[in-house]
Amino acid sequence: MSSLFAGIGRWSVRWRWLVIAVWVLGTFASVRLLPSLAQAVNNDSTQYLPASAPSNVAQRLTAPFYGSSNNDDALVVAATTGHAVLNAADRAAISRLAVLAARLPHAVSARVGELSGDRQAADIEVRASLSQATNVPDVDFIRSLRALFGRVGAPPGLELHTAGNLAIAADQVGQASGISTRTEYLSIVLIIVLLLAVFRSPLATLATLVPAVLVLLSSESIVAEVATFGISISSITQLLLIVLVLGAGTDYGLFLVCRVREERRGGLGAREAIERAVERVGESITFSAATVMAALLSLLLATFGIYHGLAIPLAIGVGCMLLAGLTLVPALLAVLGRGLFWPAQPHPGQRLAGGWGRVAGAVVRRPVLALAAGGVLLSALAMFSFGYRAADFGGGISAPPGSDSAAGQALLVKHFSAASSNPDSLVLRLRRPVWQEPAGLAAAEALVAHDALFSSLIAPLDPNGTQIGAGELAMLHHRLGPAGPLPAAQPSRGPAARLAPSLYQAYRATAAVISADGRTVQFLVSVRAGGADSGAAIAAVPAMRAAAAAAGRAAGASAAGAAGDSPSLFDVQQAADGDLRRLVPIAVLVIGLLLALLLRSAVAPFYLVISVALSYFASLGAAVIVFQLLGGSGGLSFILPFLMFVFLLALGEDYNILVMSRVREEASSLSVRQAVVRAIEVTGTTVTSAGLVLAGTFLVLTLAGGSGSEGTQIREIGIGLAIGVVLDTFVVRSVVVPATVVLLGRWNWWPSRLHEQHSNGLGGAPPSLPGSSGRVVRPAALRANRVTGGRHGRELSPRVESTRQGEEQRR
């Protein structure tokens, strides 16, 4: 396979200007011609459930009230600012607004809905038919609706605001765009600082970072185009795409540039060093990207849409970055030539820093102690993972602070009952119209009204605080017809004129809870335990569904269920937990097979995957310490454990692949102990720098996440993943894995030919390693720090050279 990557390296170097031109023009075209990713974001977790979820089944029962999707409904809340009762001028302006709203493109209907109990506010219910492929129609419709506020001649003291899920979703598009922009800029600044510290060269820094930036711009546009085919994109997907492409993409460039510098120190010219780097590192980068993409594509088997929606977008980003790493990065390096590392030029025979060599020497001298120390640290942190509590299921339910929808939601809470602002629904599908058999409805309503689970109720026979008798309901329907078309102002003539105003308004309000054909009714409820997206309310969903079933039996309903945020979020929790249990073994198996293929070993994949799993539990335990024990949080984001496992498994194996492929490369001519020391010495700086880049980009999420519940969720994800990367870099990859390799010796490579080589005495007796004092006994002649017969004169540190010569003397 090395010949393949050698050919790719030669081609990229030879046609460097063509490669660069194709990438630059392709990126420009994708940004100009394809849609923006921010417009495709949908933050409502409940929209990512499968159609068979009980909450979705119940939601379909509510279609007579809300259409095919309750996100197609918007509310306009009109309220006086001085605690005054709505006057005639206010009501006239509200009516004019309803007429204009009904004429908007994609509007299905608009009607003045409920008057508040204090008579200081009213709402307008606007129903629209919008495409759910992206959020662009939502934004355009809400923008058009808000533009009407200035055209209705609202009198002074009357404020108008939008509310409801459609308005919130539109406002979240702007918020998501702002968060993603901050994440991109802060990540780029952080990466520049870290790369300058690593290379001490501005040109090497640009050559490493620029490909990742170009890939990010193009992949965002490609993913946005893919979203138009029905793939749901959450803000988590958008942010992780930024972090993954910039972080992992910079890591791939870092691997190549560091290997070029090493080959330059080994005496190769600039062009030959680039080709050699692609030949040697190309396979590691390819398998690293393959492990990440394999782990991501396994998410296609998830039932929860947020997990499912991560698969293709993030795999596209990683795939594009792999292509850039094998073509664009070498092309840029070839253009810069010998000036790549200016002003810190590498020189042939230049010694490497010995810091990681000393670490590797200490691990090799006492592998049992090193393995025990790393295992104890990780196990101690992992114990805290048992205290994990799930929270933050609401995702995008909350309106962005300071937005128009936030003001509208606040007016709903202030002037209307809790069941009006964000209700759950107990919905019943009846066999016959309710006004033909109102007694069954009365029995069902009595059960719900006396249930201590609920603190607020809007019911068919009590829609606005005025009771309607079962017999009166049938009479009112006979006289007035369906309640939906009735005007907000009570007519002065006809059958409606002879009714008490309170009874007229009560019957008119039944349009929200009794369908036009009378065969669907709903009870809008709020639970006593807390808000709809609170953990207590979610825990009460089984009892809520039991109450719906009991009401259905009392009414003789053919179907019954609980719809709304609490039932949906309960199903989100169940789906997320089920996916974690089902997909983890699949991801582990796939990545284990890739490791076995790369390392030609049936043994190494086992302990490499186990080391990452232990690192995962330790990272989750550390997050519990930071947020729950020290931060006082009631729980962590429900998606954090899943994201941590997938990303730490995939990205952790990135570093495993880099280190272990180099150990295997060195073991072809050195003993296992020498190979470990050499591999850690030459890859230690690279792995550490790559880990810091990736951890830093995850930490950027804590600064860019913004405020509110979504900001808290983003910060938890960023810090949790950063902790995992740091543990993986400094404990697993630097201590645990090298110690395990030394202890297993030649069995690391079983059943490959390398195992047979070491069985036949390639390594000989254990080499003489530095003593406990840490001093290195240098031989009289270091042969210019070269090893002949290997790969083009590899440079060895004095530590490895001395152990190599001790090996030869024993032979």
JSON list of C-alpha atoms in Angstrom, two decimals, residues 431-595:
[
{"chain": "A", "resi": 431, "resn": "ARG", "atom": "CA", "xyz": [-66.05, 7.08, 17.14]},
{"chain": "A", "resi": 432, "resn": "ARG", "atom": "CA", "xyz": [-68.86, 9.62, 16.66]},
{"chain": "A", "resi": 433, "resn": "PRO", "atom": "CA", "xyz": [-69.05, 13.44, 16.87]},
{"chain": "A", "resi": 434, "resn": "VAL", "atom": "CA", "xyz": [-68.87, 14.66, 20.45]},
{"chain": "A", "resi": 435, "resn": "TRP", "atom": "CA", "xyz": [-72.12, 16.61, 20.32]},
{"chain": "A", "resi": 436, "resn": "GLN", "atom": "CA", "xyz": [-73.97, 13.41, 19.59]},
{"chain": "A", "resi": 437, "resn": "GLU", "atom": "CA", "xyz": [-72.68, 11.75, 22.80]},
{"chain": "A", "resi": 438, "resn": "PRO", "atom": "CA", "xyz": [-71.51, 14.58, 25.10]},
{"chain": "A", "resi": 439, "resn": "ALA", "atom": "CA", "xyz": [-71.98, 12.49, 28.26]},
{"chain": "A", "resi": 440, "resn": "GLY", "atom": "CA", "xyz": [-68.88, 10.41, 27.53]},
{"chain": "A", "resi": 441, "resn": "LEU", "atom": "CA", "xyz": [-66.86, 13.60, 27.08]},
{"chain": "A", "resi": 442, "resn": "ALA", "atom": "CA", "xyz": [-68.12, 14.91, 30.42]},
{"chain": "A", "resi": 443, "resn": "ALA", "atom": "CA", "xyz": [-67.01, 11.69, 32.14]},
{"chain": "A", "resi": 444, "resn": "ALA", "atom": "CA", "xyz": [-63.56, 11.88, 30.57]},
{"chain": "A", "resi": 445, "resn": "GLU", "atom": "CA", "xyz": [-63.20, 15.54, 31.52]},
{"chain": "A", "resi": 446, "resn": "ALA", "atom": "CA", "xyz": [-64.12, 14.79, 35.13]},
{"chain": "A", "resi": 447, "resn": "LEU", "atom": "CA", "xyz": [-61.31, 12.22, 35.34]},
{"chain": "A", "resi": 448, "resn": "VAL", "atom": "CA", "xyz": [-58.72, 14.62, 33.95]},
{"chain": "A", "resi": 449, "resn": "ALA", "atom": "CA", "xyz": [-59.92, 17.60, 36.03]},
{"chain": "A", "resi": 450, "resn": "HIS", "atom": "CA", "xyz": [-59.64, 15.64, 39.30]},
{"chain": "A", "resi": 451, "resn": "ASP", "atom": "CA", "xyz": [-56.23, 14.14, 38.51]},
{"chain": "A", "resi": 452, "resn": "ALA", "atom": "CA", "xyz": [-53.64, 15.59, 40.91]},
{"chain": "A", "resi": 453, "resn": "LEU", "atom": "CA", "xyz": [-50.98, 15.21, 38.18]},
{"chain": "A", "resi": 454, "resn": "PHE", "atom": "CA", "xyz": [-52.19, 18.35, 36.40]},
{"chain": "A", "resi": 455, "resn": "SER", "atom": "CA", "xyz": [-52.02, 21.93, 37.63]},
{"chain": "A", "resi": 456, "resn": "SER", "atom": "CA", "xyz": [-53.70, 23.67, 34.69]},
{"chain": "A", "resi": 457, "resn": "LEU", "atom": "CA", "xyz": [-56.33, 22.49, 32.24]},
{"chain": "A", "resi": 458, "resn": "ILE", "atom": "CA", "xyz": [-58.07, 23.75, 29.11]},
{"chain": "A", "resi": 459, "resn": "ALA", "atom": "CA", "xyz": [-60.90, 21.31, 28.40]},
{"chain": "A", "resi": 460, "resn": "PRO", "atom": "CA", "xyz": [-63.69, 21.00, 25.81]},
{"chain": "A", "resi": 461, "resn": "LEU", "atom": "CA", "xyz": [-66.36, 21.83, 28.42]},
{"chain": "A", "resi": 462, "resn": "ASP", "atom": "CA", "xyz": [-64.18, 24.48, 30.14]},
{"chain": "A", "resi": 463, "resn": "PRO", "atom": "CA", "xyz": [-62.12, 26.12, 27.40]},
{"chain": "A", "resi": 464, "resn": "ASN", "atom": "CA", "xyz": [-61.62, 29.59, 28.93]},
{"chain": "A", "resi": 465, "resn": "GLY", "atom": "CA", "xyz": [-62.84, 29.44, 32.50]},
{"chain": "A", "resi": 466, "resn": "THR", "atom": "CA", "xyz": [-66.55, 29.39, 31.62]},
{"chain": "A", "resi": 467, "resn": "GLN", "atom": "CA", "xyz": [-68.21, 26.03, 32.05]},
{"chain": "A", "resi": 468, "resn": "ILE", "atom": "CA", "xyz": [-70.32, 24.57, 29.21]},
{"chain": "A", "resi": 469, "resn": "GLY", "atom": "CA", "xyz": [-72.78, 21.86, 30.08]},
{"chain": "A", "resi": 470, "resn": "ALA", "atom": "CA", "xyz": [-72.81, 18.67, 28.03]},
{"chain": "A", "resi": 471, "resn": "GLY", "atom": "CA", "xyz": [-76.31, 19.47, 26.81]},
{"chain": "A", "resi": 472, "resn": "GLU", "atom": "CA", "xyz": [-75.38, 23.09, 26.09]},
{"chain": "A", "resi": 473, "resn": "LEU", "atom": "CA", "xyz": [-72.51, 21.94, 23.85]},
{"chain": "A", "resi": 474, "resn": "ALA", "atom": "CA", "xyz": [-74.90, 20.03, 21.60]},
{"chain": "A", "resi": 475, "resn": "MET", "atom": "CA", "xyz": [-77.33, 22.96, 21.59]},
{"chain": "A", "resi": 476, "resn": "LEU", "atom": "CA", "xyz": [-74.63, 25.51, 20.73]},
{"chain": "A", "resi": 477, "resn": "HIS", "atom": "CA", "xyz": [-73.34, 23.40, 17.87]},
{"chain": "A", "resi": 478, "resn": "HIS", "atom": "CA", "xyz": [-76.88, 22.98, 16.54]},
{"chain": "A", "resi": 479, "resn": "ARG", "atom": "CA", "xyz": [-77.50, 26.75, 16.61]},
{"chain": "A", "resi": 480, "resn": "LEU", "atom": "CA", "xyz": [-74.10, 28.18, 15.66]},
{"chain": "A", "resi": 481, "resn": "GLY", "atom": "CA", "xyz": [-72.36, 25.39, 13.75]},
{"chain": "A", "resi": 482, "resn": "PRO", "atom": "CA", "xyz": [-68.60, 24.77, 14.11]},
{"chain": "A", "resi": 483, "resn": "ALA", "atom": "CA", "xyz": [-66.85, 27.17, 16.49]},
{"chain": "A", "resi": 484, "resn": "GLY", "atom": "CA", "xyz": [-63.83, 27.90, 14.32]},
{"chain": "A", "resi": 485, "resn": "PRO", "atom": "CA", "xyz": [-65.41, 30.36, 11.84]},
{"chain": "A", "resi": 486, "resn": "LEU", "atom": "CA", "xyz": [-67.21, 32.41, 14.51]},
{"chain": "A", "resi": 487, "resn": "PRO", "atom": "CA", "xyz": [-66.03, 36.04, 14.67]},
{"chain": "A", "resi": 488, "resn": "ALA", "atom": "CA", "xyz": [-64.20, 37.36, 17.71]},
{"chain": "A", "resi": 489, "resn": "ALA", "atom": "CA", "xyz": [-66.83, 40.04, 18.25]},
{"chain": "A", "resi": 490, "resn": "GLN", "atom": "CA", "xyz": [-70.22, 38.58, 19.16]},
{"chain": "A", "resi": 491, "resn": "PRO", "atom": "CA", "xyz": [-72.76, 39.30, 16.40]},
{"chain": "A", "resi": 492, "resn": "SER", "atom": "CA", "xyz": [-75.61, 41.64, 17.27]},
{"chain": "A", "resi": 493, "resn": "ARG", "atom": "CA", "xyz": [-78.10, 39.67, 15.19]},
{"chain": "A", "resi": 494, "resn": "GLY", "atom": "CA", "xyz": [-79.02, 36.04, 14.73]},
{"chain": "A", "resi": 495, "resn": "PRO", "atom": "CA", "xyz": [-78.82, 33.09, 17.12]},
{"chain": "A", "resi": 496, "resn": "ALA", "atom": "CA", "xyz": [-75.47, 34.22, 18.59]},
{"chain": "A", "resi": 497, "resn": "ALA", "atom": "CA", "xyz": [-76.93, 37.54, 19.70]},
{"chain": "A", "resi": 498, "resn": "ARG", "atom": "CA", "xyz": [-79.29, 35.80, 22.15]},
{"chain": "A", "resi": 499, "resn": "LEU", "atom": "CA", "xyz": [-76.44, 34.07, 24.04]},
{"chain": "A", "resi": 500, "resn": "ALA", "atom": "CA", "xyz": [-74.68, 35.41, 27.11]},
{"chain": "A", "resi": 501, "resn": "PRO", "atom": "CA", "xyz": [-71.35, 36.94, 25.99]},
{"chain": "A", "resi": 502, "resn": "SER", "atom": "CA", "xyz": [-69.38, 34.61, 28.27]},
{"chain": "A", "resi": 503, "resn": "LEU", "atom": "CA", "xyz": [-71.11, 31.54, 26.81]},
{"chain": "A", "resi": 504, "resn": "TYR", "atom": "CA", "xyz": [-70.54, 32.76, 23.26]},
{"chain": "A", "resi": 505, "resn": "GLN", "atom": "CA", "xyz": [-66.82, 33.29, 23.88]},
{"chain": "A", "resi": 506, "resn": "ALA", "atom": "CA", "xyz": [-66.57, 29.96, 25.69]},
{"chain": "A", "resi": 507, "resn": "TYR", "atom": "CA", "xyz": [-68.11, 28.08, 22.76]},
{"chain": "A", "resi": 508, "resn": "ARG", "atom": "CA", "xyz": [-65.90, 29.99, 20.32]},
{"chain": "A", "resi": 509, "resn": "ALA", "atom": "CA", "xyz": [-62.84, 28.94, 22.38]},
{"chain": "A", "resi": 510, "resn": "THR", "atom": "CA", "xyz": [-63.75, 25.25, 21.96]},
{"chain": "A", "resi": 511, "resn": "ALA", "atom": "CA", "xyz": [-62.28, 25.46, 18.44]},
{"chain": "A", "resi": 512, "resn": "ALA", "atom": "CA", "xyz": [-58.88, 24.88, 20.08]},
{"chain": "A", "resi": 513, "resn": "VAL", "atom": "CA", "xyz": [-59.96, 21.64, 21.76]},
{"chain": "A", "resi": 514, "resn": "ILE", "atom": "CA", "xyz": [-62.80, 20.22, 19.61]},
{"chain": "A", "resi": 515, "resn": "SER", "atom": "CA", "xyz": [-62.20, 19.54, 15.93]},
{"chain": "A", "resi": 516, "resn": "ALA", "atom": "CA", "xyz": [-64.55, 20.84, 13.27]},
{"chain": "A", "resi": 517, "resn": "ASP", "atom": "CA", "xyz": [-66.03, 17.38, 12.71]},
{"chain": "A", "resi": 518, "resn": "GLY", "atom": "CA", "xyz": [-66.37, 16.80, 16.46]},
{"chain": "A", "resi": 519, "resn": "ARG", "atom": "CA", "xyz": [-64.52, 13.48, 16.37]},
{"chain": "A", "resi": 520, "resn": "THR", "atom": "CA", "xyz": [-61.26, 14.67, 17.92]},
{"chain": "A", "resi": 521, "resn": "VAL", "atom": "CA", "xyz": [-60.99, 16.37, 21.30]},
{"chain": "A", "resi": 522, "resn": "GLN", "atom": "CA", "xyz": [-57.98, 17.33, 23.38]},
{"chain": "A", "resi": 523, "resn": "PHE", "atom": "CA", "xyz": [-57.28, 18.41, 26.92]},
{"chain": "A", "resi": 524, "resn": "LEU", "atom": "CA", "xyz": [-54.46, 20.99, 27.09]},
{"chain": "A", "resi": 525, "resn": "VAL", "atom": "CA", "xyz": [-52.64, 20.39, 30.35]},
{"chain": "A", "resi": 526, "resn": "SER", "atom": "CA", "xyz": [-49.57, 21.43, 32.31]},
{"chain": "A", "resi": 527, "resn": "VAL", "atom": "CA", "xyz": [-48.21, 19.06, 34.91]},
{"chain": "A", "resi": 528, "resn": "ARG", "atom": "CA", "xyz": [-47.74, 20.05, 38.52]},
{"chain": "A", "resi": 529, "resn": "ALA", "atom": "CA", "xyz": [-44.19, 18.65, 38.55]},
{"chain": "A", "resi": 530, "resn": "GLY", "atom": "CA", "xyz": [-42.74, 21.51, 36.47]},
{"chain": "A", "resi": 531, "resn": "GLY", "atom": "CA", "xyz": [-42.30, 22.98, 33.01]},
{"chain": "A", "resi": 532, "resn": "ALA", "atom": "CA", "xyz": [-42.84, 20.80, 29.97]},
{"chain": "A", "resi": 533, "resn": "ASP", "atom": "CA", "xyz": [-39.11, 20.34, 29.36]},
{"chain": "A", "resi": 534, "resn": "SER", "atom": "CA", "xyz": [-38.14, 19.79, 33.01]},
{"chain": "A", "resi": 535, "resn": "GLY", "atom": "CA", "xyz": [-36.85, 16.45, 34.21]},
{"chain": "A", "resi": 536, "resn": "ALA", "atom": "CA", "xyz": [-39.78, 16.06, 36.61]},
{"chain": "A", "resi": 537, "resn": "ALA", "atom": "CA", "xyz": [-42.34, 16.65, 33.86]},
{"chain": "A", "resi": 538, "resn": "ILE", "atom": "CA", "xyz": [-40.58, 14.18, 31.57]},
{"chain": "A", "resi": 539, "resn": "ALA", "atom": "CA", "xyz": [-40.57, 11.58, 34.36]},
{"chain": "A", "resi": 540, "resn": "ALA", "atom": "CA", "xyz": [-44.34, 12.09, 34.73]},
{"chain": "A", "resi": 541, "resn": "VAL", "atom": "CA", "xyz": [-45.07, 11.10, 31.11]},
{"chain": "A", "resi": 542, "resn": "PRO", "atom": "CA", "xyz": [-45.99, 7.45, 31.87]},
{"chain": "A", "resi": 543, "resn": "ALA", "atom": "CA", "xyz": [-48.61, 8.73, 34.34]},
{"chain": "A", "resi": 544, "resn": "MET", "atom": "CA", "xyz": [-49.79, 11.26, 31.73]},
{"chain": "A", "resi": 545, "resn": "ARG", "atom": "CA", "xyz": [-50.24, 8.51, 29.16]},
{"chain": "A", "resi": 546, "resn": "ALA", "atom": "CA", "xyz": [-52.14, 6.43, 31.71]},
{"chain": "A", "resi": 547, "resn": "ALA", "atom": "CA", "xyz": [-54.45, 9.41, 32.30]},
{"chain": "A", "resi": 548, "resn": "ALA", "atom": "CA", "xyz": [-55.02, 9.75, 28.55]},
{"chain": "A", "resi": 549, "resn": "ALA", "atom": "CA", "xyz": [-55.87, 6.05, 28.28]},
{"chain": "A", "resi": 550, "resn": "ALA", "atom": "CA", "xyz": [-58.34, 6.29, 31.20]},
{"chain": "A", "resi": 551, "resn": "ALA", "atom": "CA", "xyz": [-60.02, 9.33, 29.65]},
{"chain": "A", "resi": 552, "resn": "GLY", "atom": "CA", "xyz": [-60.23, 7.49, 26.35]},
{"chain": "A", "resi": 553, "resn": "ARG", "atom": "CA", "xyz": [-61.98, 4.55, 27.95]},
{"chain": "A", "resi": 554, "resn": "ALA", "atom": "CA", "xyz": [-64.46, 6.85, 29.71]},
{"chain": "A", "resi": 555, "resn": "ALA", "atom": "CA", "xyz": [-65.29, 8.62, 26.43]},
{"chain": "A", "resi": 556, "resn": "GLY", "atom": "CA", "xyz": [-65.42, 5.43, 24.39]},
{"chain": "A", "resi": 557, "resn": "ALA", "atom": "CA", "xyz": [-62.58, 6.70, 22.18]},
{"chain": "A", "resi": 558, "resn": "SER", "atom": "CA", "xyz": [-61.06, 4.60, 19.41]},
{"chain": "A", "resi": 559, "resn": "ALA", "atom": "CA", "xyz": [-57.58, 6.03, 20.07]},
{"chain": "A", "resi": 560, "resn": "ALA", "atom": "CA", "xyz": [-55.94, 8.09, 22.79]},
{"chain": "A", "resi": 561, "resn": "GLY", "atom": "CA", "xyz": [-52.49, 9.44, 23.51]},
{"chain": "A", "resi": 562, "resn": "ALA", "atom": "CA", "xyz": [-50.34, 12.18, 25.03]},
{"chain": "A", "resi": 563, "resn": "ALA", "atom": "CA", "xyz": [-48.72, 14.70, 22.70]},
{"chain": "A", "resi": 564, "resn": "GLY", "atom": "CA", "xyz": [-46.55, 17.74, 23.31]},
{"chain": "A", "resi": 565, "resn": "ASP", "atom": "CA", "xyz": [-43.09, 18.51, 24.57]},
{"chain": "A", "resi": 566, "resn": "SER", "atom": "CA", "xyz": [-43.00, 16.30, 27.67]},
{"chain": "A", "resi": 567, "resn": "PRO", "atom": "CA", "xyz": [-44.09, 13.10, 25.89]},
{"chain": "A", "resi": 568, "resn": "SER", "atom": "CA", "xyz": [-41.78, 13.85, 22.98]},
{"chain": "A", "resi": 569, "resn": "LEU", "atom": "CA", "xyz": [-38.80, 14.47, 25.25]},
{"chain": "A", "resi": 570, "resn": "PHE", "atom": "CA", "xyz": [-39.55, 11.28, 27.15]},
{"chain": "A", "resi": 571, "resn": "ASP", "atom": "CA", "xyz": [-39.38, 9.42, 23.84]},
{"chain": "A", "resi": 572, "resn": "VAL", "atom": "CA", "xyz": [-36.16, 11.29, 23.02]},
{"chain": "A", "resi": 573, "resn": "GLN", "atom": "CA", "xyz": [-34.63, 9.97, 26.23]},
{"chain": "A", "resi": 574, "resn": "GLN", "atom": "CA", "xyz": [-35.73, 6.42, 25.47]},
{"chain": "A", "resi": 575, "resn": "ALA", "atom": "CA", "xyz": [-34.46, 6.56, 21.88]},
{"chain": "A", "resi": 576, "resn": "ALA", "atom": "CA", "xyz": [-31.12, 8.08, 22.91]},
{"chain": "A", "resi": 577, "resn": "ASP", "atom": "CA", "xyz": [-30.51, 5.46, 25.59]},
{"chain": "A", "resi": 578, "resn": "GLY", "atom": "CA", "xyz": [-31.47, 2.65, 23.23]},
{"chain": "A", "resi": 579, "resn": "ASP", "atom": "CA", "xyz": [-29.11, 3.92, 20.52]},
{"chain": "A", "resi": 580, "resn": "LEU", "atom": "CA", "xyz": [-26.23, 4.10, 22.99]},
{"chain": "A", "resi": 581, "resn": "ARG", "atom": "CA", "xyz": [-26.70, 0.46, 23.98]},
{"chain": "A", "resi": 582, "resn": "ARG", "atom": "CA", "xyz": [-27.16, -0.74, 20.40]},
{"chain": "A", "resi": 583, "resn": "LEU", "atom": "CA", "xyz": [-24.58, 1.27, 18.44]},
{"chain": "A", "resi": 584, "resn": "VAL", "atom": "CA", "xyz": [-21.61, 1.11, 20.80]},
{"chain": "A", "resi": 585, "resn": "PRO", "atom": "CA", "xyz": [-20.86, -2.58, 20.04]},
{"chain": "A", "resi": 586, "resn": "ILE", "atom": "CA", "xyz": [-21.19, -1.92, 16.31]},
{"chain": "A", "resi": 587, "resn": "ALA", "atom": "CA", "xyz": [-18.77, 1.01, 16.37]},
{"chain": "A", "resi": 588, "resn": "VAL", "atom": "CA", "xyz": [-16.29, -0.96, 18.49]},
{"chain": "A", "resi": 589, "resn": "LEU", "atom": "CA", "xyz": [-16.40, -3.92, 16.10]},
{"chain": "A", "resi": 590, "resn": "VAL", "atom": "CA", "xyz": [-15.92, -1.80, 12.98]},
{"chain": "A", "resi": 591, "resn": "ILE", "atom": "CA", "xyz": [-13.00, 0.17, 14.39]},
{"chain": "A", "resi": 592, "resn": "GLY", "atom": "CA", "xyz": [-11.41, -2.97, 15.83]},
{"chain": "A", "resi": 593, "resn": "LEU", "atom": "CA", "xyz": [-11.48, -4.56, 12.37]},
{"chain": "A", "resi": 594, "resn": "LEU", "atom": "CA", "xyz": [-9.85, -1.48, 10.82]},
{"chain": "A", "resi": 595, "resn": "LEU", "atom": "CA", "xyz": [-7.11, -1.52, 13.45]}
]
